Coordinates of C-alpha atoms and ligand atoms in Angstrom, one line a residue:
M368 CA -109.6 119.8 -115.5
R369 CA -108.2 120.2 -119.0
Y370 CA -105.0 118.5 -120.2
V371 CA -102.4 119.8 -122.6
S372 CA -99.5 118.2 -124.4
T373 CA -95.8 119.0 -123.7
R374 CA -95.3 119.5 -127.5
G375 CA -98.1 122.1 -127.7
T376 CA -100.1 121.0 -130.8
A377 CA -102.2 117.9 -129.8
P378 CA -105.9 118.4 -128.9
I379 CA -106.7 119.5 -125.4
L380 CA -108.4 116.6 -123.5
D381 CA -110.5 116.1 -120.4
F382 CA -109.7 113.6 -117.7
R383 CA -111.6 110.7 -119.2
D384 CA -109.9 111.0 -122.6
V385 CA -106.5 111.6 -121.1
T386 CA -106.8 108.4 -119.2
L387 CA -107.8 106.3 -122.2
T388 CA -105.1 107.8 -124.5
G389 CA -101.4 107.1 -124.4
L390 CA -98.9 109.4 -126.1
A391 CA -100.4 112.7 -127.4
A392 CA -100.9 112.9 -131.2
D393 CA -97.9 115.4 -131.4
G394 CA -95.6 112.9 -129.7
G395 CA -95.7 114.7 -126.4
L396 CA -97.1 113.8 -123.0
Y397 CA -100.2 115.1 -121.4
L398 CA -100.3 117.1 -118.2
P399 CA -102.8 119.5 -116.5
E400 CA -103.3 122.9 -118.0
A401 CA -102.6 124.4 -114.6
W402 CA -101.6 123.0 -111.2
P403 CA -104.4 122.9 -108.7
V404 CA -103.0 124.4 -105.4
L405 CA -104.3 123.1 -102.0
P406 CA -104.4 125.9 -99.4
T407 CA -102.2 125.3 -96.3
E408 CA -105.3 124.7 -94.1
T409 CA -106.5 122.0 -96.5
I410 CA -103.1 120.3 -96.3
A411 CA -103.1 120.6 -92.5
G412 CA -106.6 119.1 -92.5
L413 CA -105.2 115.9 -94.1
A414 CA -103.6 115.0 -90.8
G415 CA -105.0 111.7 -89.5
L416 CA -107.0 111.0 -92.6
S417 CA -107.0 107.4 -94.0
Y418 CA -105.2 106.7 -97.2
V419 CA -108.4 106.6 -99.2
D420 CA -109.6 110.0 -97.7
T421 CA -106.2 111.5 -98.5
A422 CA -106.4 110.1 -102.0
V423 CA -109.9 111.6 -102.6
A424 CA -108.7 115.1 -101.4
V425 CA -105.6 115.1 -103.5
M426 CA -107.0 113.7 -106.7
L427 CA -110.4 115.3 -106.9
P428 CA -109.2 118.5 -108.7
F429 CA -107.7 116.4 -111.4
V430 CA -110.8 114.3 -112.1
E431 CA -113.2 117.2 -112.0
G432 CA -115.8 116.9 -114.7
A433 CA -115.3 113.2 -115.1
L434 CA -116.0 111.7 -111.7
T435 CA -117.7 112.9 -108.5
A436 CA -116.1 112.7 -105.1
D437 CA -118.2 109.7 -104.2
E438 CA -117.4 107.9 -107.5
L439 CA -113.7 108.6 -106.9
R440 CA -114.0 107.3 -103.3
G441 CA -115.6 104.1 -104.5
L442 CA -112.8 103.4 -107.0
C443 CA -110.1 104.2 -104.4
E444 CA -111.8 101.9 -101.8
A445 CA -111.8 99.1 -104.3
A446 CA -108.2 99.7 -105.5
Y447 CA -106.6 100.1 -102.1
G448 CA -108.8 97.4 -100.4
R449 CA -106.6 94.9 -102.2
F450 CA -103.5 96.0 -100.3
A451 CA -102.1 93.7 -97.6
H452 CA -101.4 96.6 -95.1
A453 CA -104.3 98.5 -93.5
A454 CA -102.3 101.8 -93.9
V455 CA -101.8 101.0 -97.7
T456 CA -98.4 102.8 -97.7
P457 CA -97.0 102.6 -94.1
L458 CA -94.0 104.7 -92.9
V459 CA -91.2 102.9 -91.1
Q460 CA -88.5 104.8 -89.1
L461 CA -84.9 103.8 -89.6
D462 CA -83.0 106.4 -87.4
H463 CA -83.6 109.9 -86.3
D464 CA -84.0 111.5 -89.8
Q465 CA -84.4 108.5 -92.1
W466 CA -87.8 107.0 -93.0
L467 CA -89.0 104.4 -95.5
L468 CA -92.4 104.7 -97.2
E469 CA -93.3 101.1 -98.0
L470 CA -95.1 101.2 -101.3
F471 CA -95.0 97.5 -102.0
H472 CA -98.0 96.0 -100.1
G473 CA -100.1 95.7 -103.3
P474 CA -100.8 92.4 -105.2
T475 CA -97.5 92.4 -107.2
L476 CA -95.1 93.7 -104.5
A477 CA -94.0 97.0 -106.2
F478 CA -95.1 100.6 -106.0
K479 CA -96.6 100.3 -109.5
D480 CA -99.7 98.7 -107.9
V481 CA -100.6 101.9 -106.2
A482 CA -101.3 103.5 -109.6
L483 CA -102.3 100.5 -111.7
Q484 CA -104.9 99.1 -109.4
L485 CA -106.7 102.5 -109.7
L486 CA -106.0 102.8 -113.5
G487 CA -107.6 99.4 -114.2
L488 CA -110.8 100.5 -112.5
L489 CA -110.7 103.8 -114.3
F490 CA -110.4 102.1 -117.7
E491 CA -113.3 99.8 -116.8
R492 CA -115.4 102.7 -115.6
F493 CA -114.8 104.8 -118.7
L494 CA -115.5 101.9 -121.1
T495 CA -118.7 100.7 -119.4
G496 CA -121.7 101.6 -121.5
T497 CA -119.7 102.5 -124.6
D498 CA -118.8 100.1 -127.4
K499 CA -115.2 101.3 -127.2
R500 CA -112.5 98.6 -126.7
L501 CA -108.9 99.2 -125.8
T502 CA -105.6 97.6 -126.7
V503 CA -103.1 98.3 -124.0
V504 CA -99.5 98.1 -125.1
G505 CA -96.7 98.4 -122.7
A506 CA -93.0 97.9 -122.2
T507 CA -91.8 96.7 -118.9
S508 CA -88.5 96.3 -117.1
G509 CA -90.5 94.0 -114.8
D510 CA -92.7 95.7 -112.3
T511 CA -95.1 97.7 -114.5
G512 CA -95.9 94.6 -116.5
S513 CA -96.9 92.5 -113.5
A514 CA -98.9 95.3 -111.9
A515 CA -100.7 96.1 -115.1
I516 CA -101.5 92.5 -115.8
D517 CA -102.9 92.0 -112.3
A518 CA -105.0 95.1 -112.6
L519 CA -106.4 94.2 -116.1
A520 CA -106.6 90.4 -116.2
G521 CA -110.1 89.3 -117.3
R522 CA -111.4 92.9 -117.7
E523 CA -114.1 93.3 -120.4
G524 CA -113.1 95.2 -123.5
I525 CA -109.4 95.4 -122.8
E526 CA -106.7 93.4 -124.6
V527 CA -103.2 93.6 -123.0
F528 CA -99.8 93.2 -124.9
M529 CA -96.9 93.4 -122.5
L530 CA -93.3 93.5 -123.9
H531 CA -90.3 92.6 -121.7
P532 CA -86.6 92.3 -122.6
A533 CA -86.0 88.5 -122.7
G534 CA -83.7 87.4 -119.9
R535 CA -83.4 90.9 -118.3
V536 CA -86.2 90.7 -115.7
S537 CA -85.9 88.6 -112.5
A538 CA -87.5 85.2 -112.4
V539 CA -90.1 86.5 -109.8
Q540 CA -90.9 89.4 -112.1
R541 CA -91.3 87.2 -115.2
R542 CA -93.4 84.6 -113.5
Q543 CA -95.7 87.3 -112.0
M544 CA -96.5 88.2 -115.6
T545 CA -96.4 84.9 -117.5
T546 CA -98.4 82.8 -115.0
V547 CA -101.5 85.0 -115.5
L548 CA -103.3 82.9 -118.0
A549 CA -106.4 85.1 -118.6
P550 CA -107.2 85.1 -122.3
N551 CA -106.9 88.9 -122.6
I552 CA -103.3 88.9 -121.4
H553 CA -100.4 88.5 -124.0
N554 CA -96.9 88.4 -122.8
I555 CA -94.1 89.0 -125.3
A556 CA -90.4 88.4 -124.5
L557 CA -88.3 90.5 -126.9
D558 CA -85.2 88.6 -128.0
G559 CA -81.9 90.4 -127.6
A560 CA -83.5 93.6 -126.4
S561 CA -83.0 96.0 -123.6
F562 CA -85.8 97.8 -121.8
D563 CA -85.1 100.9 -123.8
D564 CA -85.5 98.9 -127.0
A565 CA -88.9 97.6 -125.8
Q566 CA -89.9 101.1 -124.8
A567 CA -88.8 102.5 -128.2
L568 CA -90.9 99.9 -130.0
V569 CA -94.0 100.8 -128.0
K570 CA -93.4 104.5 -128.6
A571 CA -93.1 103.8 -132.4
M572 CA -96.5 102.0 -132.3
F573 CA -98.1 105.0 -130.7
N574 CA -96.4 107.3 -133.3
D575 CA -97.8 105.2 -136.1
R576 CA -101.1 107.0 -136.0
G577 CA -102.8 104.5 -138.4
F578 CA -101.9 101.6 -136.1
A579 CA -102.6 103.5 -132.9
D580 CA -106.1 104.5 -134.0
R581 CA -107.0 101.2 -135.7
F582 CA -106.5 99.3 -132.4
A583 CA -107.3 102.1 -130.0
L584 CA -103.9 101.8 -128.3
S585 CA -103.7 102.9 -124.7
A586 CA -100.8 103.2 -122.3
V587 CA -100.2 101.8 -118.9
N588 CA -96.6 103.1 -118.7
S589 CA -96.1 106.2 -116.8
I590 CA -96.7 108.3 -119.9
N591 CA -100.3 107.8 -118.8
W592 CA -101.2 110.8 -116.7
A593 CA -103.6 109.0 -114.4
R594 CA -100.7 106.9 -113.1
L595 CA -98.7 109.9 -112.0
M596 CA -101.8 111.4 -110.4
A597 CA -102.3 108.4 -108.2
Q598 CA -98.7 108.6 -107.1
V599 CA -99.0 112.2 -105.9
V600 CA -101.2 111.0 -103.1
Y601 CA -98.5 109.2 -101.1
Y602 CA -96.2 112.2 -101.0
F603 CA -99.0 114.1 -99.1
Y604 CA -99.8 111.1 -97.0
A605 CA -96.2 110.6 -95.8
A606 CA -95.3 114.3 -95.4
V607 CA -98.4 115.1 -93.4
R608 CA -97.6 112.3 -91.0
L609 CA -94.2 113.7 -90.5
G610 CA -95.5 117.2 -89.6
A611 CA -96.2 118.9 -92.9
P612 CA -97.3 121.6 -93.7
A613 CA -95.6 123.0 -90.5
R614 CA -92.5 121.0 -91.2
R615 CA -90.6 120.5 -94.5
V616 CA -89.8 116.9 -95.6
A617 CA -87.4 115.6 -98.2
F618 CA -87.9 112.6 -100.4
A619 CA -85.3 110.3 -102.0
V620 CA -86.7 108.5 -105.0
P621 CA -85.1 105.5 -106.8
T622 CA -85.6 106.7 -110.4
G623 CA -85.9 105.1 -113.8
N624 CA -88.5 106.6 -116.1
F625 CA -88.9 109.7 -113.9
G626 CA -92.5 109.0 -113.2
D627 CA -92.4 108.5 -109.4
V628 CA -90.3 111.6 -108.8
F629 CA -92.4 113.7 -111.1
A630 CA -95.4 112.9 -109.0
G631 CA -93.4 114.4 -106.1
Y632 CA -92.8 117.5 -108.2
V633 CA -96.5 117.7 -108.8
A634 CA -97.1 117.5 -105.0
A635 CA -94.7 120.4 -104.5
K636 CA -96.6 122.4 -107.2
M637 CA -99.8 121.7 -105.4
G638 CA -98.4 123.4 -102.3
L639 CA -96.8 120.6 -100.3
P640 CA -93.7 122.0 -98.6
I641 CA -91.1 119.6 -99.9
E642 CA -87.5 120.5 -98.9
R643 CA -85.9 118.6 -101.7
L644 CA -86.6 115.7 -104.1
V645 CA -83.5 113.6 -104.6
V646 CA -83.4 111.7 -107.9
A647 CA -81.4 108.5 -107.0
T648 CA -80.0 106.8 -110.1
N649 CA -77.8 103.7 -110.4
V650 CA -74.8 103.7 -112.7
N651 CA -77.2 104.3 -115.7
D652 CA -77.0 107.9 -114.8
I653 CA -78.3 110.0 -117.7
L654 CA -80.6 111.9 -115.2
H655 CA -77.8 112.6 -112.8
R656 CA -75.7 114.0 -115.6
A657 CA -78.6 116.0 -116.9
L658 CA -79.5 117.5 -113.5
T659 CA -75.9 118.2 -112.4
A660 CA -74.3 119.3 -115.8
G661 CA -77.2 120.0 -118.1
D662 CA -76.0 117.1 -120.3
Y663 CA -78.9 114.9 -121.4
S664 CA -77.2 112.3 -123.6
K665 CA -77.7 108.6 -124.0
G666 CA -75.0 106.0 -123.1
G667 CA -75.1 102.3 -123.3
V668 CA -77.3 100.5 -120.8
V669 CA -75.5 98.5 -118.1
Q670 CA -77.4 95.6 -116.5
T671 CA -77.5 95.9 -112.7
P672 CA -79.4 94.3 -109.8
T673 CA -81.9 97.1 -110.1
P674 CA -83.5 96.3 -113.5
S675 CA -86.3 98.9 -113.1
M676 CA -83.7 101.6 -113.2
D677 CA -81.6 100.2 -116.1
I678 CA -82.7 102.8 -118.5
Q679 CA -81.3 105.6 -120.5
V680 CA -84.2 107.6 -121.8
S681 CA -86.6 108.7 -119.0
S682 CA -89.9 109.5 -120.7
N683 CA -91.3 111.7 -118.0
F684 CA -88.3 114.0 -117.9
E685 CA -90.0 115.7 -120.8
R686 CA -92.9 116.7 -118.5
L687 CA -90.4 118.4 -116.1
L688 CA -88.6 120.2 -118.9
Y689 CA -91.9 121.5 -120.2
D690 CA -93.0 122.8 -116.8
V691 CA -89.7 124.4 -115.8
G692 CA -89.2 125.7 -119.4
D693 CA -92.1 128.2 -119.3
R694 CA -94.4 125.6 -120.8
D695 CA -93.2 126.5 -124.3
G696 CA -94.4 123.4 -126.3
R697 CA -93.0 124.5 -129.7
M698 CA -89.6 125.0 -128.3
L699 CA -89.6 121.7 -126.4
A700 CA -90.9 119.8 -129.5
E701 CA -87.9 121.1 -131.4
Q702 CA -85.5 120.2 -128.5
M703 CA -87.0 116.7 -128.2
R704 CA -86.8 116.1 -132.0
G705 CA -83.1 117.0 -131.8
F706 CA -82.6 114.6 -128.9
E707 CA -84.5 111.8 -130.8
A708 CA -82.3 112.3 -133.8
S709 CA -78.9 112.7 -132.1
G710 CA -79.3 111.0 -128.7
A711 CA -78.1 114.1 -126.9
M712 CA -79.2 117.6 -125.9
R713 CA -78.4 120.4 -123.5
L714 CA -80.8 121.8 -121.0
T715 CA -81.5 125.5 -121.3
N716 CA -80.5 127.7 -118.4
A717 CA -84.1 128.1 -117.5
Q718 CA -84.7 124.4 -117.4
A719 CA -81.5 123.7 -115.4
E720 CA -82.3 126.4 -112.9
G721 CA -86.0 125.5 -112.6
A722 CA -85.1 121.9 -111.9
A723 CA -82.4 122.7 -109.4
A724 CA -84.8 124.8 -107.4
I725 CA -86.3 121.6 -106.0
I726 CA -84.6 118.6 -107.4
A727 CA -81.2 117.2 -106.5
S728 CA -79.6 114.0 -107.8
E729 CA -77.2 111.3 -106.7
R730 CA -75.6 108.5 -108.6
V731 CA -75.3 105.4 -106.5
D732 CA -72.9 102.6 -107.5
L733 CA -73.1 98.9 -106.6
D734 CA -70.9 99.2 -103.4
A735 CA -73.0 102.1 -102.1
M736 CA -76.2 100.1 -102.9
A737 CA -75.0 97.1 -101.0
G738 CA -73.8 99.3 -98.2
A739 CA -77.3 100.8 -97.8
M740 CA -78.9 97.3 -97.7
G741 CA -76.4 96.2 -95.0
W742 CA -76.9 99.4 -93.0
A743 CA -80.7 99.1 -93.0
C744 CA -80.5 95.5 -91.9
A745 CA -77.8 95.9 -89.2
Q746 CA -79.0 99.3 -87.8
A747 CA -82.7 99.1 -88.2
G748 CA -83.6 95.5 -88.7
Q749 CA -85.1 96.3 -92.1
V750 CA -84.4 94.1 -95.1
I751 CA -84.8 96.3 -98.2
D752 CA -84.7 95.6 -101.9
P753 CA -81.9 96.9 -104.2
H754 CA -84.0 99.7 -105.7
T755 CA -84.9 101.0 -102.3
A756 CA -81.2 100.8 -101.3
I757 CA -80.3 103.1 -104.2
G758 CA -82.7 105.6 -102.7
L759 CA -81.6 105.1 -99.2
A760 CA -77.9 105.5 -100.1
A761 CA -78.8 108.9 -101.7
A762 CA -81.0 109.9 -98.7
R763 CA -78.1 109.3 -96.3
R764 CA -76.0 111.8 -98.2
L765 CA -78.3 114.7 -97.3
P766 CA -77.3 117.0 -94.5
P767 CA -79.0 116.0 -91.1
G768 CA -81.8 117.9 -89.6
T769 CA -84.6 117.4 -92.1
P770 CA -86.7 114.2 -92.2
V771 CA -86.0 112.2 -95.3
V772 CA -88.4 109.7 -96.7
T773 CA -87.0 107.1 -99.1
L774 CA -89.6 105.5 -101.3
A775 CA -89.4 101.8 -100.8
T776 CA -90.4 100.8 -104.3
A777 CA -90.3 97.0 -104.2
H778 CA -90.6 94.1 -101.7
P779 CA -87.2 92.5 -101.1
A780 CA -88.5 89.1 -102.1
K781 CA -88.7 90.3 -105.7
F782 CA -84.9 90.4 -105.8
P783 CA -83.8 87.6 -103.4
D784 CA -80.4 87.0 -104.8
A785 CA -79.1 90.5 -104.6
V786 CA -80.6 90.9 -101.1
E787 CA -79.0 87.7 -99.8
R788 CA -75.6 88.8 -101.3
A789 CA -75.6 92.1 -99.4
T790 CA -77.2 91.0 -96.1
G791 CA -76.9 87.3 -95.7
V792 CA -80.7 87.2 -95.4
R793 CA -82.8 85.5 -98.1
P794 CA -86.2 87.2 -98.1
T795 CA -89.2 85.0 -98.7
L796 CA -92.3 85.7 -100.8
P797 CA -95.4 86.6 -98.8
A798 CA -97.8 83.7 -98.5
R799 CA -100.2 85.0 -101.1
L800 CA -97.5 84.5 -103.8
G801 CA -96.0 81.3 -102.3
D802 CA -96.8 79.0 -105.2
L803 CA -95.5 81.3 -107.9
F804 CA -92.7 78.9 -108.9
E805 CA -95.2 76.0 -109.4
R806 CA -97.6 77.9 -111.7
E807 CA -97.7 77.3 -115.4
E808 CA -96.1 80.1 -117.6
R809 CA -97.3 81.3 -121.0
Y810 CA -95.5 83.8 -123.3
A811 CA -94.3 84.3 -126.8
T812 CA -90.7 85.1 -127.7
L813 CA -90.4 87.5 -130.7
A814 CA -87.7 89.2 -132.6
N815 CA -87.0 92.8 -131.6
D816 CA -88.5 94.1 -134.8
F817 CA -91.4 96.5 -135.4
A818 CA -93.1 94.5 -138.1
T819 CA -92.9 91.3 -136.2
V820 CA -94.4 92.7 -133.1
T821 CA -97.1 94.8 -134.7
G822 CA -98.1 91.8 -136.9
Y823 CA -98.4 89.6 -133.7
I824 CA -100.6 92.3 -132.1
A825 CA -102.7 92.9 -135.2
E826 CA -103.7 89.2 -135.4
R827 CA -104.9 89.2 -131.8
A828 CA -106.2 92.7 -130.9
P829 CA -109.8 93.8 -131.6
S830 CA -109.8 96.3 -134.4
S831 CA -111.9 99.4 -133.9
Q832 CA -112.3 100.0 -137.7
Ligands
LIG863 C1 -90.5 101.4 -111.8 C2 -89.6 101.2 -110.6 C3 -88.7 102.3 -110.3 C4 -88.5 103.5 -111.2 O1 -89.7 104.3 -111.1 P1 -89.9 105.4 -112.2 O2 -91.3 106.0 -112.0 O3 -89.8 104.7 -113.6 O4 -88.8 106.4 -112.1 C5 -87.9 102.1 -109.2 N1 -88.0 101.0 -108.4 C6 -88.8 100.0 -108.7 C7 -88.8 98.8 -107.8 C8 -89.7 100.1 -109.8 O5 -90.5 99.1 -110.1

């Protein structure tokens, strides 16, 4: 499989190089040159397969030329063997139409583990036998950081610098990152910053080609294609269990950076009959405005009990705009440059119509979020986290008659205060994380300033030149 950039001028890469790279050299994001389509019989044949077998069938076309089916299976067995549930991502029924897909049984209790456990093994695999070393730089609103750190701690040839906005991640989230004391892990709390500030800093490092090349920068944010690829799997796994391809299934996706829902879009492009993908946003609703009114414009970021969705610029939206905009990289590059300069842009008619063909959106406020948590608890005995509740509130607005799967993106114990407020139940951490609050923490607090942060990294990262 060959990979192209959304901005049309970066070199075409194979799967190995696209995995090891972050942002494309032209500032765009990589995606496959063409979508592999699984025939209906192949999708029907996924019925009853294990998660790992489903993963191999869905991902094989994307890794072609870089990994054999057996190699891919070995990596998937290692990655998903670390999950605490034998089904990896079990489905739970809430009422006649409503389902939860629990994506939080990995080591750090959020769906990010599904992709990052595999990505860590892919990095190691592609570095082994080379003298190449990687500097992984990431920005996190909480969950990506802990999942990446768990997946990469102690791995040979990889140095990790993880930036989080100081004071804006939950205590559980922070401790899951800062109590990992492996020498290749460097946590940075950015003073006075929002997640968008942290993400903008990381983007600027990738766009500084001298810096990016000197330290072989690599991304674990969902700008990394391999992450999205791993997330496509569970759309197939869930839909097939609910009767696909004979029956259409809808998905409601708590959305921040548009990575998870873009993976659903990819599943649809590969032939999975998805009735609708519902982008569920909190009050930070740039995506809802873009998808309903064509208005993609930044506002201020409001802090909510769903920090992983407190975001204004959703990196992966660019991938959708590229694919529904006739894959015209030069046009998109111009459009995105305009957005980067002014903080606002309008979707073209082709983009708006292309998106609307499969994607809907809902904005869910704090009352509706709490209402969904209360409903799940009282009606179905399920304690859900605030992000999942945003998705479920959106799912319950769909007309009845089609099964709707809400992606349960985090374990409720990651956000105990918000859950207790809405339901009266205080969720407890699974036993494997029970001593989190007794562990030693280590992190640096740095000013939200490009020179300060790059200086800190330059002193500690292996230089490739
Ligand atoms: C990352 C995250 C999201 C948002 O996912 P995107 O792929 O960024 O849209 C939602 N919920 C939780 C719990 C998350 O960790």
